[in-house]
Coordinates of C-alpha atoms in Angstrom, one line a residue:
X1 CA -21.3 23.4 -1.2
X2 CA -21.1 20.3 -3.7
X3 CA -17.8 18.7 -4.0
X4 CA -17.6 15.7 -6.7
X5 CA -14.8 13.7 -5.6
X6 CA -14.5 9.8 -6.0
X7 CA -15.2 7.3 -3.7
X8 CA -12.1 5.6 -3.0
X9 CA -13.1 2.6 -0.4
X10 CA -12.9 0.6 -3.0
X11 CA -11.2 0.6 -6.8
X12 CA -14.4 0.5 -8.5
X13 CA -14.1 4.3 -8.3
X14 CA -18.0 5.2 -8.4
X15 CA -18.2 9.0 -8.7
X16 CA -19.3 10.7 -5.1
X17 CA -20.9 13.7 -4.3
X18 CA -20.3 15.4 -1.2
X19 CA -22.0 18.1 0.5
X20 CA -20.0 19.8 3.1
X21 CA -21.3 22.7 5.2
X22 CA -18.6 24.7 7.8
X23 CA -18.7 23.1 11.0
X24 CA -19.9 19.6 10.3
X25 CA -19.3 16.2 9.0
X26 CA -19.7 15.7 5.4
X27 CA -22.8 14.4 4.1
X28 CA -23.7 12.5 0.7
X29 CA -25.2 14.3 -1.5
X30 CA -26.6 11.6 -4.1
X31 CA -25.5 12.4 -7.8
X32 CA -24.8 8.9 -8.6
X33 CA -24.7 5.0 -7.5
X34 CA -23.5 3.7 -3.9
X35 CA -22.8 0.3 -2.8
X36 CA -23.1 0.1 1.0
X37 CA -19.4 0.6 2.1
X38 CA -19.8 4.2 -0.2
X39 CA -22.8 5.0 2.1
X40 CA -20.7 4.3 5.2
X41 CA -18.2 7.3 4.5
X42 CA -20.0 9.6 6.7
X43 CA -20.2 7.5 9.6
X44 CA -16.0 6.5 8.3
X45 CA -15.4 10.1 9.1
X46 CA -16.9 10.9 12.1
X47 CA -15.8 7.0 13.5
X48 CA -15.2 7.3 17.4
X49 CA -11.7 5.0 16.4
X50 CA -10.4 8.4 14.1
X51 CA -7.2 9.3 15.1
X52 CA -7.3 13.2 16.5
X53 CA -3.9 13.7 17.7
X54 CA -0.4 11.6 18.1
X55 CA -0.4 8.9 20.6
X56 CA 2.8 7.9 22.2
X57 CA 3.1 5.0 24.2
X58 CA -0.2 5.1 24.9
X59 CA -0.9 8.9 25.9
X60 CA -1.8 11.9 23.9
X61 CA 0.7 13.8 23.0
X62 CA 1.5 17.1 20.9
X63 CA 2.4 16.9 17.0
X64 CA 5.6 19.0 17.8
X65 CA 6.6 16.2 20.5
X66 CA 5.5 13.4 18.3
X67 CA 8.0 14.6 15.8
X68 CA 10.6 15.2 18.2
X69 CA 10.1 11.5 19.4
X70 CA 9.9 10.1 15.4
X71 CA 13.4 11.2 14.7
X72 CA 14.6 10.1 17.9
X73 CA 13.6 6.8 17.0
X74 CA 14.4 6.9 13.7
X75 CA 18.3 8.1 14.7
X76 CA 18.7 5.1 17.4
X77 CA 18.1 2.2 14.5
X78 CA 21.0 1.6 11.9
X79 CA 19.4 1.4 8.0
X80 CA 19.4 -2.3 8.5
X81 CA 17.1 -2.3 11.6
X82 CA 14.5 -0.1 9.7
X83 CA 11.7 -1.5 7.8
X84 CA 9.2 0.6 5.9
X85 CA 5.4 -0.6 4.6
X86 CA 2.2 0.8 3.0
X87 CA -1.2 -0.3 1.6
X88 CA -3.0 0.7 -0.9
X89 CA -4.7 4.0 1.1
X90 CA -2.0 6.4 -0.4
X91 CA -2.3 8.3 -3.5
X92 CA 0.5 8.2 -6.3
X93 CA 2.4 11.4 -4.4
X94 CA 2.0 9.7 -1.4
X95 CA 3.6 6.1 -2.1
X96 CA 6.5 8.2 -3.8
X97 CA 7.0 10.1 -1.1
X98 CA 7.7 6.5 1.1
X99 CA 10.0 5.4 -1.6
X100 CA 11.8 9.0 -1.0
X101 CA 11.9 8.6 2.6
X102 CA 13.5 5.0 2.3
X103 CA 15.9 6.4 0.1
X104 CA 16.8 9.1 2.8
X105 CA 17.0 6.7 5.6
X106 CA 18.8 4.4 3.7
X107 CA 17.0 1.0 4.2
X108 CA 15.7 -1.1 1.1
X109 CA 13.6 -2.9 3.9
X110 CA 10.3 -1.5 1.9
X111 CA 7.6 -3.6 0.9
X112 CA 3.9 -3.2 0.1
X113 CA 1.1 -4.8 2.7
X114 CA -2.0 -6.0 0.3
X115 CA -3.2 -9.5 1.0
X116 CA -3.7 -10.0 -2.7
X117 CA -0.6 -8.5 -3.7
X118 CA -0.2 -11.4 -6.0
X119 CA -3.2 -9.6 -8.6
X120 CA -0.1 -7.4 -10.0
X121 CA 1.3 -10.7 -11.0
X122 CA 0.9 -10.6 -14.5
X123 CA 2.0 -13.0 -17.6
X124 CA 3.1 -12.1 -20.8
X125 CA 0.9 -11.8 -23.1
X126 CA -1.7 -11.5 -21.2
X127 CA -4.7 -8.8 -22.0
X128 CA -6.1 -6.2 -19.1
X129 CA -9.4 -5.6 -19.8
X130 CA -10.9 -2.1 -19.9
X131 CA -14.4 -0.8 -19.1
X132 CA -15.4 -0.7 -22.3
X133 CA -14.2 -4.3 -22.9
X134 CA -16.6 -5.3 -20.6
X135 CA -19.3 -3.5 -22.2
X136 CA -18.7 -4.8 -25.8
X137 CA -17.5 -8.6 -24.9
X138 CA -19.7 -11.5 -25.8
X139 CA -19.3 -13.6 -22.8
X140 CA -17.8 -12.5 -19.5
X141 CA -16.7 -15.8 -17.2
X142 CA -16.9 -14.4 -13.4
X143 CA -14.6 -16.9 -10.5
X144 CA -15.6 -15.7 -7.5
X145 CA -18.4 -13.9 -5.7
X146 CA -17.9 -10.8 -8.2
X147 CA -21.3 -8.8 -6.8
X148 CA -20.5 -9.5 -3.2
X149 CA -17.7 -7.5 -2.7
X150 CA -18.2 -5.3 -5.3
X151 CA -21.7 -4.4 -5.8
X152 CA -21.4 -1.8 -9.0
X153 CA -19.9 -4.3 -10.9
X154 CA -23.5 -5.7 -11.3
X155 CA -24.9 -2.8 -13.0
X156 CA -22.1 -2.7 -15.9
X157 CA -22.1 -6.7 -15.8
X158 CA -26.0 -6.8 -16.1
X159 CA -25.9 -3.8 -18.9
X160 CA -23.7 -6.1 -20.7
X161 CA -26.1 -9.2 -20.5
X162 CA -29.5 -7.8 -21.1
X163 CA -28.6 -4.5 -23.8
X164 CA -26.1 -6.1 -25.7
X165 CA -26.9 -10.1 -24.7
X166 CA -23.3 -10.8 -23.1
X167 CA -23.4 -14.4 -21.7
X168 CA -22.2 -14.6 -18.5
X169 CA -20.9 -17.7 -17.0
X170 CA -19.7 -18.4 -13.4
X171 CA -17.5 -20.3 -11.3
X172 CA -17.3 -20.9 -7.6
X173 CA -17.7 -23.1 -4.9
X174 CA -20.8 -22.0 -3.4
X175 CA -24.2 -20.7 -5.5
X176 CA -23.3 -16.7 -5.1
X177 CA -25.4 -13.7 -6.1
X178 CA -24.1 -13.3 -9.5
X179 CA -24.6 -17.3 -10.2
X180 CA -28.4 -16.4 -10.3
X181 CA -27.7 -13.9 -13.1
X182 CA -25.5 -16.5 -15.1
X183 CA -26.2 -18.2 -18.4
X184 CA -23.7 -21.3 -17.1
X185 CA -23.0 -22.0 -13.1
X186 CA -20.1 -24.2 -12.4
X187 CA -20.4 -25.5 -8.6
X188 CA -16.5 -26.2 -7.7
X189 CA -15.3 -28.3 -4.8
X190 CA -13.3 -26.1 -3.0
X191 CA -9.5 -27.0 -3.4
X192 CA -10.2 -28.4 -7.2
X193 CA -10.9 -24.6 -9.2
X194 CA -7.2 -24.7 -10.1
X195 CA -7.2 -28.5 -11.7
X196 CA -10.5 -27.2 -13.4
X197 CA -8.9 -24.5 -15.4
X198 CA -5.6 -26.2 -16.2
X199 CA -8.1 -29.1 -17.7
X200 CA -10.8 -27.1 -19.1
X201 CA -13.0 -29.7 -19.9
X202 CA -16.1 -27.9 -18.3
X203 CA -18.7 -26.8 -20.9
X204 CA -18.0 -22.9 -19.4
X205 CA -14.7 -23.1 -20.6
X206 CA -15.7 -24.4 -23.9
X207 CA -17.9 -22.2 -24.6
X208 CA -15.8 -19.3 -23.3
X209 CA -13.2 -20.3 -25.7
X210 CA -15.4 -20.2 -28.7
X211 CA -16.7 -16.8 -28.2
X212 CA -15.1 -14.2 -30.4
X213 CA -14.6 -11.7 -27.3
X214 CA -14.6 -12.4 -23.8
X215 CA -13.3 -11.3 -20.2
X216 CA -12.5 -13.5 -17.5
X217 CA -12.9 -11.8 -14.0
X218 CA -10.9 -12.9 -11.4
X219 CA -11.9 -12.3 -7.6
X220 CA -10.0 -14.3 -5.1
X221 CA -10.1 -12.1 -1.8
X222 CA -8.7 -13.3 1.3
X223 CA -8.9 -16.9 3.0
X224 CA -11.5 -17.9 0.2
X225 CA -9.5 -20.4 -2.1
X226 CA -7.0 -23.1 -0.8
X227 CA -4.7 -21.8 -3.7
X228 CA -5.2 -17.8 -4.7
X229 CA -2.2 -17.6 -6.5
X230 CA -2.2 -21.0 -8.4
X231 CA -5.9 -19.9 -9.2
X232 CA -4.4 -16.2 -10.7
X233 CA -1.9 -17.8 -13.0
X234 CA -4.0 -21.0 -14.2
X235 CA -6.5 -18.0 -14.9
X236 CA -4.2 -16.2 -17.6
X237 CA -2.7 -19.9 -18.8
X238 CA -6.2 -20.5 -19.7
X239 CA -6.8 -16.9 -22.0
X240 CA -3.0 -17.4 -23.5
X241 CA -4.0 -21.1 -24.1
X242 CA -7.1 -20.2 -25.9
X243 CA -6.2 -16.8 -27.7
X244 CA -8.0 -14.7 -29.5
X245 CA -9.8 -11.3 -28.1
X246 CA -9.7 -12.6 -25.0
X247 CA -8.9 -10.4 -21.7
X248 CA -8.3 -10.8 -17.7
X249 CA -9.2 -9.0 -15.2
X250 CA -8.1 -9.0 -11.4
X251 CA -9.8 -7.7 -8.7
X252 CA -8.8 -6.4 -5.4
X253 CA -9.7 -5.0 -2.6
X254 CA -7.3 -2.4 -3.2
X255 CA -5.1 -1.9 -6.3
X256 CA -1.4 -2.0 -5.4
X257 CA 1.6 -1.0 -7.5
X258 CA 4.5 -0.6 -6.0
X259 CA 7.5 -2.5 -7.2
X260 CA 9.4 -2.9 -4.1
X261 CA 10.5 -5.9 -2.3
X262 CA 8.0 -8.7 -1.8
X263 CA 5.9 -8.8 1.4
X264 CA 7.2 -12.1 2.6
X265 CA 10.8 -11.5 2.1
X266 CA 10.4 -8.7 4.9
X267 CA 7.9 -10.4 7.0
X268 CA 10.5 -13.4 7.4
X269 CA 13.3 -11.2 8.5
X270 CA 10.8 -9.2 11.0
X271 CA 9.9 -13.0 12.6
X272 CA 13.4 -13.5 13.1
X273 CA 14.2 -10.7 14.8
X274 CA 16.4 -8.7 12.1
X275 CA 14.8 -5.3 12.1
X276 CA 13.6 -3.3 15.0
X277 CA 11.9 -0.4 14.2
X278 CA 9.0 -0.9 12.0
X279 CA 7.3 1.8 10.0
X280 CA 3.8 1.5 8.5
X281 CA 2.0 4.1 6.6
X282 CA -1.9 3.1 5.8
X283 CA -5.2 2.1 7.1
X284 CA -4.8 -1.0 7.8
X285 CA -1.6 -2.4 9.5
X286 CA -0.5 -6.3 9.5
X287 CA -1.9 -7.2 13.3
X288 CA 0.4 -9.6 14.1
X289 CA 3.6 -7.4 15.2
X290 CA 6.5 -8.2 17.8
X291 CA 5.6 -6.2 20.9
X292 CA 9.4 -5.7 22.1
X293 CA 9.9 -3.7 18.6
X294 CA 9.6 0.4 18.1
X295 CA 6.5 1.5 15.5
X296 CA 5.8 4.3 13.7
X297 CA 2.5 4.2 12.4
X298 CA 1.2 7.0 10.2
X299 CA -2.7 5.6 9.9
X300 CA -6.3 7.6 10.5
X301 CA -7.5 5.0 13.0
X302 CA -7.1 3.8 16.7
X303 CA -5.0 0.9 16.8
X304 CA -7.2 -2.0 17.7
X305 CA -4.0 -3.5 19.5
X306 CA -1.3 -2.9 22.7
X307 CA 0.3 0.1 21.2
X308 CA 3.0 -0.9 23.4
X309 CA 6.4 1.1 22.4
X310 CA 4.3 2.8 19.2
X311 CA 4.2 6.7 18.1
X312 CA 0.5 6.9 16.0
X313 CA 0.6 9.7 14.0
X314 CA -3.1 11.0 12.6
X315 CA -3.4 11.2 8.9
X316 CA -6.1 12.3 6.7
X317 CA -8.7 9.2 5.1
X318 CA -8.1 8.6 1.7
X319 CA -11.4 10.2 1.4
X320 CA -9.9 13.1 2.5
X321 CA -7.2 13.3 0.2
X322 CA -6.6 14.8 -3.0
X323 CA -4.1 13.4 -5.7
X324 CA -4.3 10.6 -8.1
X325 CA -5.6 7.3 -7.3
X326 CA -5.4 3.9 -8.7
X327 CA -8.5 1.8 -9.8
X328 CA -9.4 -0.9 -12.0
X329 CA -9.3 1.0 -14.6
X330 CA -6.3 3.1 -14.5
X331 CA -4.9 6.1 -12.6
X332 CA -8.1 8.7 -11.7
X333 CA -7.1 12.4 -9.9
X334 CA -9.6 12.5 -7.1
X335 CA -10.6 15.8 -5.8
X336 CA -10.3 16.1 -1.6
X337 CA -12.2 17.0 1.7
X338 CA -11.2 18.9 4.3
X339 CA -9.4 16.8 6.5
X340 CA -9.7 15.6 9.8
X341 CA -9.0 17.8 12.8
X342 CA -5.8 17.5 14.0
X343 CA -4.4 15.2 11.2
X344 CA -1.1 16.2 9.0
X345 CA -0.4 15.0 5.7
X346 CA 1.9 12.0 4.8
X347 CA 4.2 14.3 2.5
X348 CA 4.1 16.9 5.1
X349 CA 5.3 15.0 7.8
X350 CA 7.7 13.3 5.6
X351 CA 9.2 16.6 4.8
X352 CA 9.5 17.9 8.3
X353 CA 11.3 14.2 9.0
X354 CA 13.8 14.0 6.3
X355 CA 15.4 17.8 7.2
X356 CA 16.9 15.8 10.0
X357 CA 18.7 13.7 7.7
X358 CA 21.3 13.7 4.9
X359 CA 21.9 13.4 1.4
X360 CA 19.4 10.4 -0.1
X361 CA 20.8 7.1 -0.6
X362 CA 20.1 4.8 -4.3
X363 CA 16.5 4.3 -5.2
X364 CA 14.7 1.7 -3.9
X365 CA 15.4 -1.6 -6.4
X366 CA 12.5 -2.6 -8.3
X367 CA 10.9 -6.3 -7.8
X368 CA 9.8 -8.2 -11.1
X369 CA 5.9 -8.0 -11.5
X370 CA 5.5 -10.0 -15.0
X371 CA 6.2 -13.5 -15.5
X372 CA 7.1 -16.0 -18.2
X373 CA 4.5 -18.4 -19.3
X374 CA 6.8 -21.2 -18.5
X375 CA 7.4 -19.5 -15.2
X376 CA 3.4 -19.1 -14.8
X377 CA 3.1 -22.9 -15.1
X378 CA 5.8 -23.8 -12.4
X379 CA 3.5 -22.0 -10.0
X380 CA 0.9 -24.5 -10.5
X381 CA 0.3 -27.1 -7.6
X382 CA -1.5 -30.4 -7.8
X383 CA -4.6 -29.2 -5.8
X384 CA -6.0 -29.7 -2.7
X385 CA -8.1 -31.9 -0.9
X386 CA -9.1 -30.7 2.6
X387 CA -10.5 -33.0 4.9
X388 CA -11.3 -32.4 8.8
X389 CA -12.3 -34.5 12.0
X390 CA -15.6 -34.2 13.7
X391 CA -16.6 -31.3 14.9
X392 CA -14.1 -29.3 12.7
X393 CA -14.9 -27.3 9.5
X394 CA -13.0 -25.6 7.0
X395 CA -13.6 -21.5 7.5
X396 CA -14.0 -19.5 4.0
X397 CA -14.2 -16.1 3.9
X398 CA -17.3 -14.7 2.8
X399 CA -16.9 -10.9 3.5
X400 CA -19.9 -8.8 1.8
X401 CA -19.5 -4.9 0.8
X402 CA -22.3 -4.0 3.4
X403 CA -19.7 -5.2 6.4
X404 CA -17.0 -3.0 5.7
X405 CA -15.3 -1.7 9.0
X406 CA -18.5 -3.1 10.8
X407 CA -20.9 0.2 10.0
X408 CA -23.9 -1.5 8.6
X409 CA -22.7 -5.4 9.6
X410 CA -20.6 -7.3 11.7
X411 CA -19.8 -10.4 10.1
X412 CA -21.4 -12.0 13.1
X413 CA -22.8 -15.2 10.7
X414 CA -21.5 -18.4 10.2
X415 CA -23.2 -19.9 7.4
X416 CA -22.6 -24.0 7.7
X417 CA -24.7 -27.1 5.1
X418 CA -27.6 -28.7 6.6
X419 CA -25.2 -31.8 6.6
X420 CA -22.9 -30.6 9.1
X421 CA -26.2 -28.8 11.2
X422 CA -27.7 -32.0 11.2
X423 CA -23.7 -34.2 12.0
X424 CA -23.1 -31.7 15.0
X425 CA -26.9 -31.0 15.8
X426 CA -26.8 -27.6 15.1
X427 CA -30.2 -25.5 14.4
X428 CA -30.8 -22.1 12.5
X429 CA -30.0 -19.1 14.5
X430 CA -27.8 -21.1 17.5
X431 CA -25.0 -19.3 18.4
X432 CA -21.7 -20.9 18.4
X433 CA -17.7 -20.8 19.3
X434 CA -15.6 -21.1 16.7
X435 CA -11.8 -22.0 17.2
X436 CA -9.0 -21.5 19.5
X437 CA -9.9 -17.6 20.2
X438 CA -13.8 -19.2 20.7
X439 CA -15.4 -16.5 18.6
X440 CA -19.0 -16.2 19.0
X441 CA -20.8 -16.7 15.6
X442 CA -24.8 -17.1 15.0
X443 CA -25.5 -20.1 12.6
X444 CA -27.3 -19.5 9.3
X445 CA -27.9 -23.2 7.8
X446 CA -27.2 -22.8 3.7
X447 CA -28.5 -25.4 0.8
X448 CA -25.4 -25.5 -1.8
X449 CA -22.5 -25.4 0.8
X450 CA -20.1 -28.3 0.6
X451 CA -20.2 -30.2 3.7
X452 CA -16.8 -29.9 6.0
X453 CA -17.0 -26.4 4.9
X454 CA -18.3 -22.9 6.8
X455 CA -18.8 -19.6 5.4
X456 CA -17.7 -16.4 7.7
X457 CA -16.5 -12.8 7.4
X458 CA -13.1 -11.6 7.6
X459 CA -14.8 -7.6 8.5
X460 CA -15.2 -9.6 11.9
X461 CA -11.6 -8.4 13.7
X462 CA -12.1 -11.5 15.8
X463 CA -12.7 -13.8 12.6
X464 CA -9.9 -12.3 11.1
X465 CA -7.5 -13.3 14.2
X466 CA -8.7 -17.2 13.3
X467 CA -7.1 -17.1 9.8
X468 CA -2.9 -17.5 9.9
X469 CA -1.0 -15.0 7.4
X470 CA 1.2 -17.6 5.5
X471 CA 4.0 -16.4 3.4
X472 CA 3.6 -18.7 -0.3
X473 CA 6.8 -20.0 -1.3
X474 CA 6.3 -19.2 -5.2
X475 CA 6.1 -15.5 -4.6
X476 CA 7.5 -14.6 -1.3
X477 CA 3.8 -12.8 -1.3
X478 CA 1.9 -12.6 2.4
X479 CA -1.3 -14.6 1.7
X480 CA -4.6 -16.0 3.6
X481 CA -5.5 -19.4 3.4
X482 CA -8.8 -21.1 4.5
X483 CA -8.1 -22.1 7.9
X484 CA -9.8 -24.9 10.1
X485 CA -11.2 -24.5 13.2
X486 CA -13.1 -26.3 16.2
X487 CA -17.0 -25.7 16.1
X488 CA -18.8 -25.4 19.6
X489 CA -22.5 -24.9 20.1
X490 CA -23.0 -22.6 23.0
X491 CA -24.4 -23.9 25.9

């Protein structure tokens, strides 16, 4: 049997074909176009780190214990010692069902975990582009490394540019793919993309301006610029400042939505200690997490951590579920696949939880996602200016579609300047340590990258540990910075 369902590892939302036969996994069954994290959804499924059955402490145990021991724990910890958090893996019924569950247990401790939570940001006035606004503009300026993590985006991009002659015009600090596609390449020092827009004296932005329609692309994905969210909102200052039919688009790795309290407010009050029982439902869970506190974690996946005093509760992929979804381009109802054996749903479990509990308490209070112009512009910073000592190099993430979850790549690369190869007598294809957790990295030597600067991936777990979640004082938003690190060759 054929099931057309939509692939939802991304918010590109690529129509997927599925064949599924009694017994065994599903397969693809190729109706339409892939990127590389879409062809991994079979090996996703069938992943040795899919979560089967509860874990307690560590051990195995039943669902009807695992509930048993849920509401224990979530009767020991007062509505102030309880804080609640999803991503992005949840469908629409799903995310309401949290809120509904918060409501219950009475804590307004709920926030969204999305390390570019900062994209739902928006400033009035500003234009979302659609699809088709893509598909008719004249020009289309792309910041970032568009192609990368996104791979479908070239085929509507590229439609654009040689059907209908769009111009396409790039910006970013290293020559990516889609700057060999681009009409006008703007090589930025990293640090200086923000002061770039806010003076928009560079021939892209000029000729950007003077187009009759355009849409400016955003994609600043974690630990890649010095300033994400100076870069979002000098983005939209730019299209207000210019006018016209000109519209913004920014892309995630996940589209978020909720309007609940800001990540960084809760983080702060979980670092100090405030709350003590933390509940996360999602994918992928913030790694850094007090090990004397109580978890609940409704995810599909082994923990790659202690689970120390944690109850893991198996819950279908979001390939496996069926409800609405959100995507670039709006709210899609994605058809589902049998789940996975032994896995309950979110609203399921929900429902069984909250019969153990009273009347609901008020909703959760809504957080403010669109800004004032004038607000916008206090956001801006003066820019940065990274420097390092010998034998140190700035790490930017450089994560590519193909490495998601490590199925097809591992992120293993560091790509460095033949500068710094030559400065720390480095050669192609030497292995070496990067900073204080000394992850092992092979070197690929790169013409284009600034010197002081190194490209990695954040699909590498260990990579990932390098980079410090920061909390940005504008938004109270969990962010990742570029980080800088100590550089070993291997002996």
């Amino acid at each position: 049997m054929i099931k057309e369902t939509i692939c939802p590892l991304c918010p590109y939302g690529c129509k997927l074909g599925v064949e599924i036969k009694p017994g065994f996994f599903s397969r693809i069954n190729y109706s339409g176009p892939l990127c590389a994290r879409g062809n991994a959804f079979p090996l996703i499924l069938s992943s040795p780190q899919r979560l089967y059955s509860p874990r307690w402490q560590g051990k195995e145990i039943s669902w009807p214990e695992a509930l048993f021991e849920a509401i224990k724990l979530l009767k020991n910890f007062s509505q102030e010692k309880v804080v609640i958090c999803s991503d992005s893996s949840l469908t629409l019924k799903e995310r309401e069902a949290v809120k509904e569950l918060a409501s219950v247990l009475g804590t307004k401790e709920l926030f969204h975990f999305n390390l570019e939570n900062f994209t739902n940001y928006l400033v009035e006035g500003v234009k979302i582009a659609s699809r088709e606004h893509l598909l008719g503009s004249e020009v289309i300026l792309v910041i970032g490394d568009l192609f990368s993590r996104f791979p479908l985006f070239a085929q509507l991009v590229l439609n654009g540019k040689y059907e209908k002659k769009t111009k396409i015009f790039v910006l970013d600090h290293y020559p990516n793919r889609i700057a060999g596609f681009a009409d006008e390449f703007l090589l930025s020092p990293p640090g200086k993309e923000v002061s770039l827009l806010r003076e928009g004296k560079e021939k892209i932005f000029s000729l950007f301006a003077q187009a009759k329609t355009g849409v400016l692309i955003l994609d600043a994905p974690p630990g890649k610029f010095f300033d994400p969210i100076g870069l979002h909102f000098a983005s939209q200052l730019f299209l207000l400042r210019i006018g016209g039919e000109k519209y913004f688009l920014p892309v995630s790795q996940m589209v978020g939505g909720e309007k609940t309290k800001r990540s960084g407010e809760v983080w702060e009050k979980m670092k100090e200690g405030d709350n003590s029982l933390f509940l996360f439902f999602g994918e992928e869970p913030p790694i850094i997490f007090p090990k004397n506190r109580y978890a609940i974690y409704f995810t599909p996946w082994r923990l790659n951590f202690d689970e120390g005093n944690s109850l893991l509760l198996p819950i279908p992929h979001l390939i496996e579920k069926e409800g609405e979804i959100l995507t670039f381009w709006g709210k899609f109802f994605k058809p589902g696949l049998p789940p996975y054996s032994g896995t309950k749903g979110i609203e399921e479990v929900i429902g069984e939880i909250k019969k153990n509990f009273g009347e609901a308490w008020e909703r959760i209070e809504e957080r403010k996602t669109v800004v004032t112009k004038k607000e916008a512009e206090g956001f801006l910073e003066g820019g940065f200016s990274p420097s390092g000592e010998n034998g140190e190099l700035w790490l930017l993430n450089d994560e590519k579609a193909i490495e998601y979850r490590g199925f097809f790549d591992k992120g293993e690369e560091i790509k460095i300047s033949p500068e710094d190869a030559v400065r720390m007598g480095i050669k192609e294809k030497d292995w070496v340590l990067v900073g204080e957790e000394k992850v092992r990295l092979q070197v690929k030597i790169k013409e284009g990258i600034f010197p002081g600067f190194a490209y990695v991936s954040l699909a590498n777990f260990k990579v990932r540990r390098l980079f410090e979640m920061i909390i940005d004082r504008r938004l109270r938003e969990i962010i990742l910075r570029p980080t800088l690190a100590k550089i070993w060759k291997e002996k």
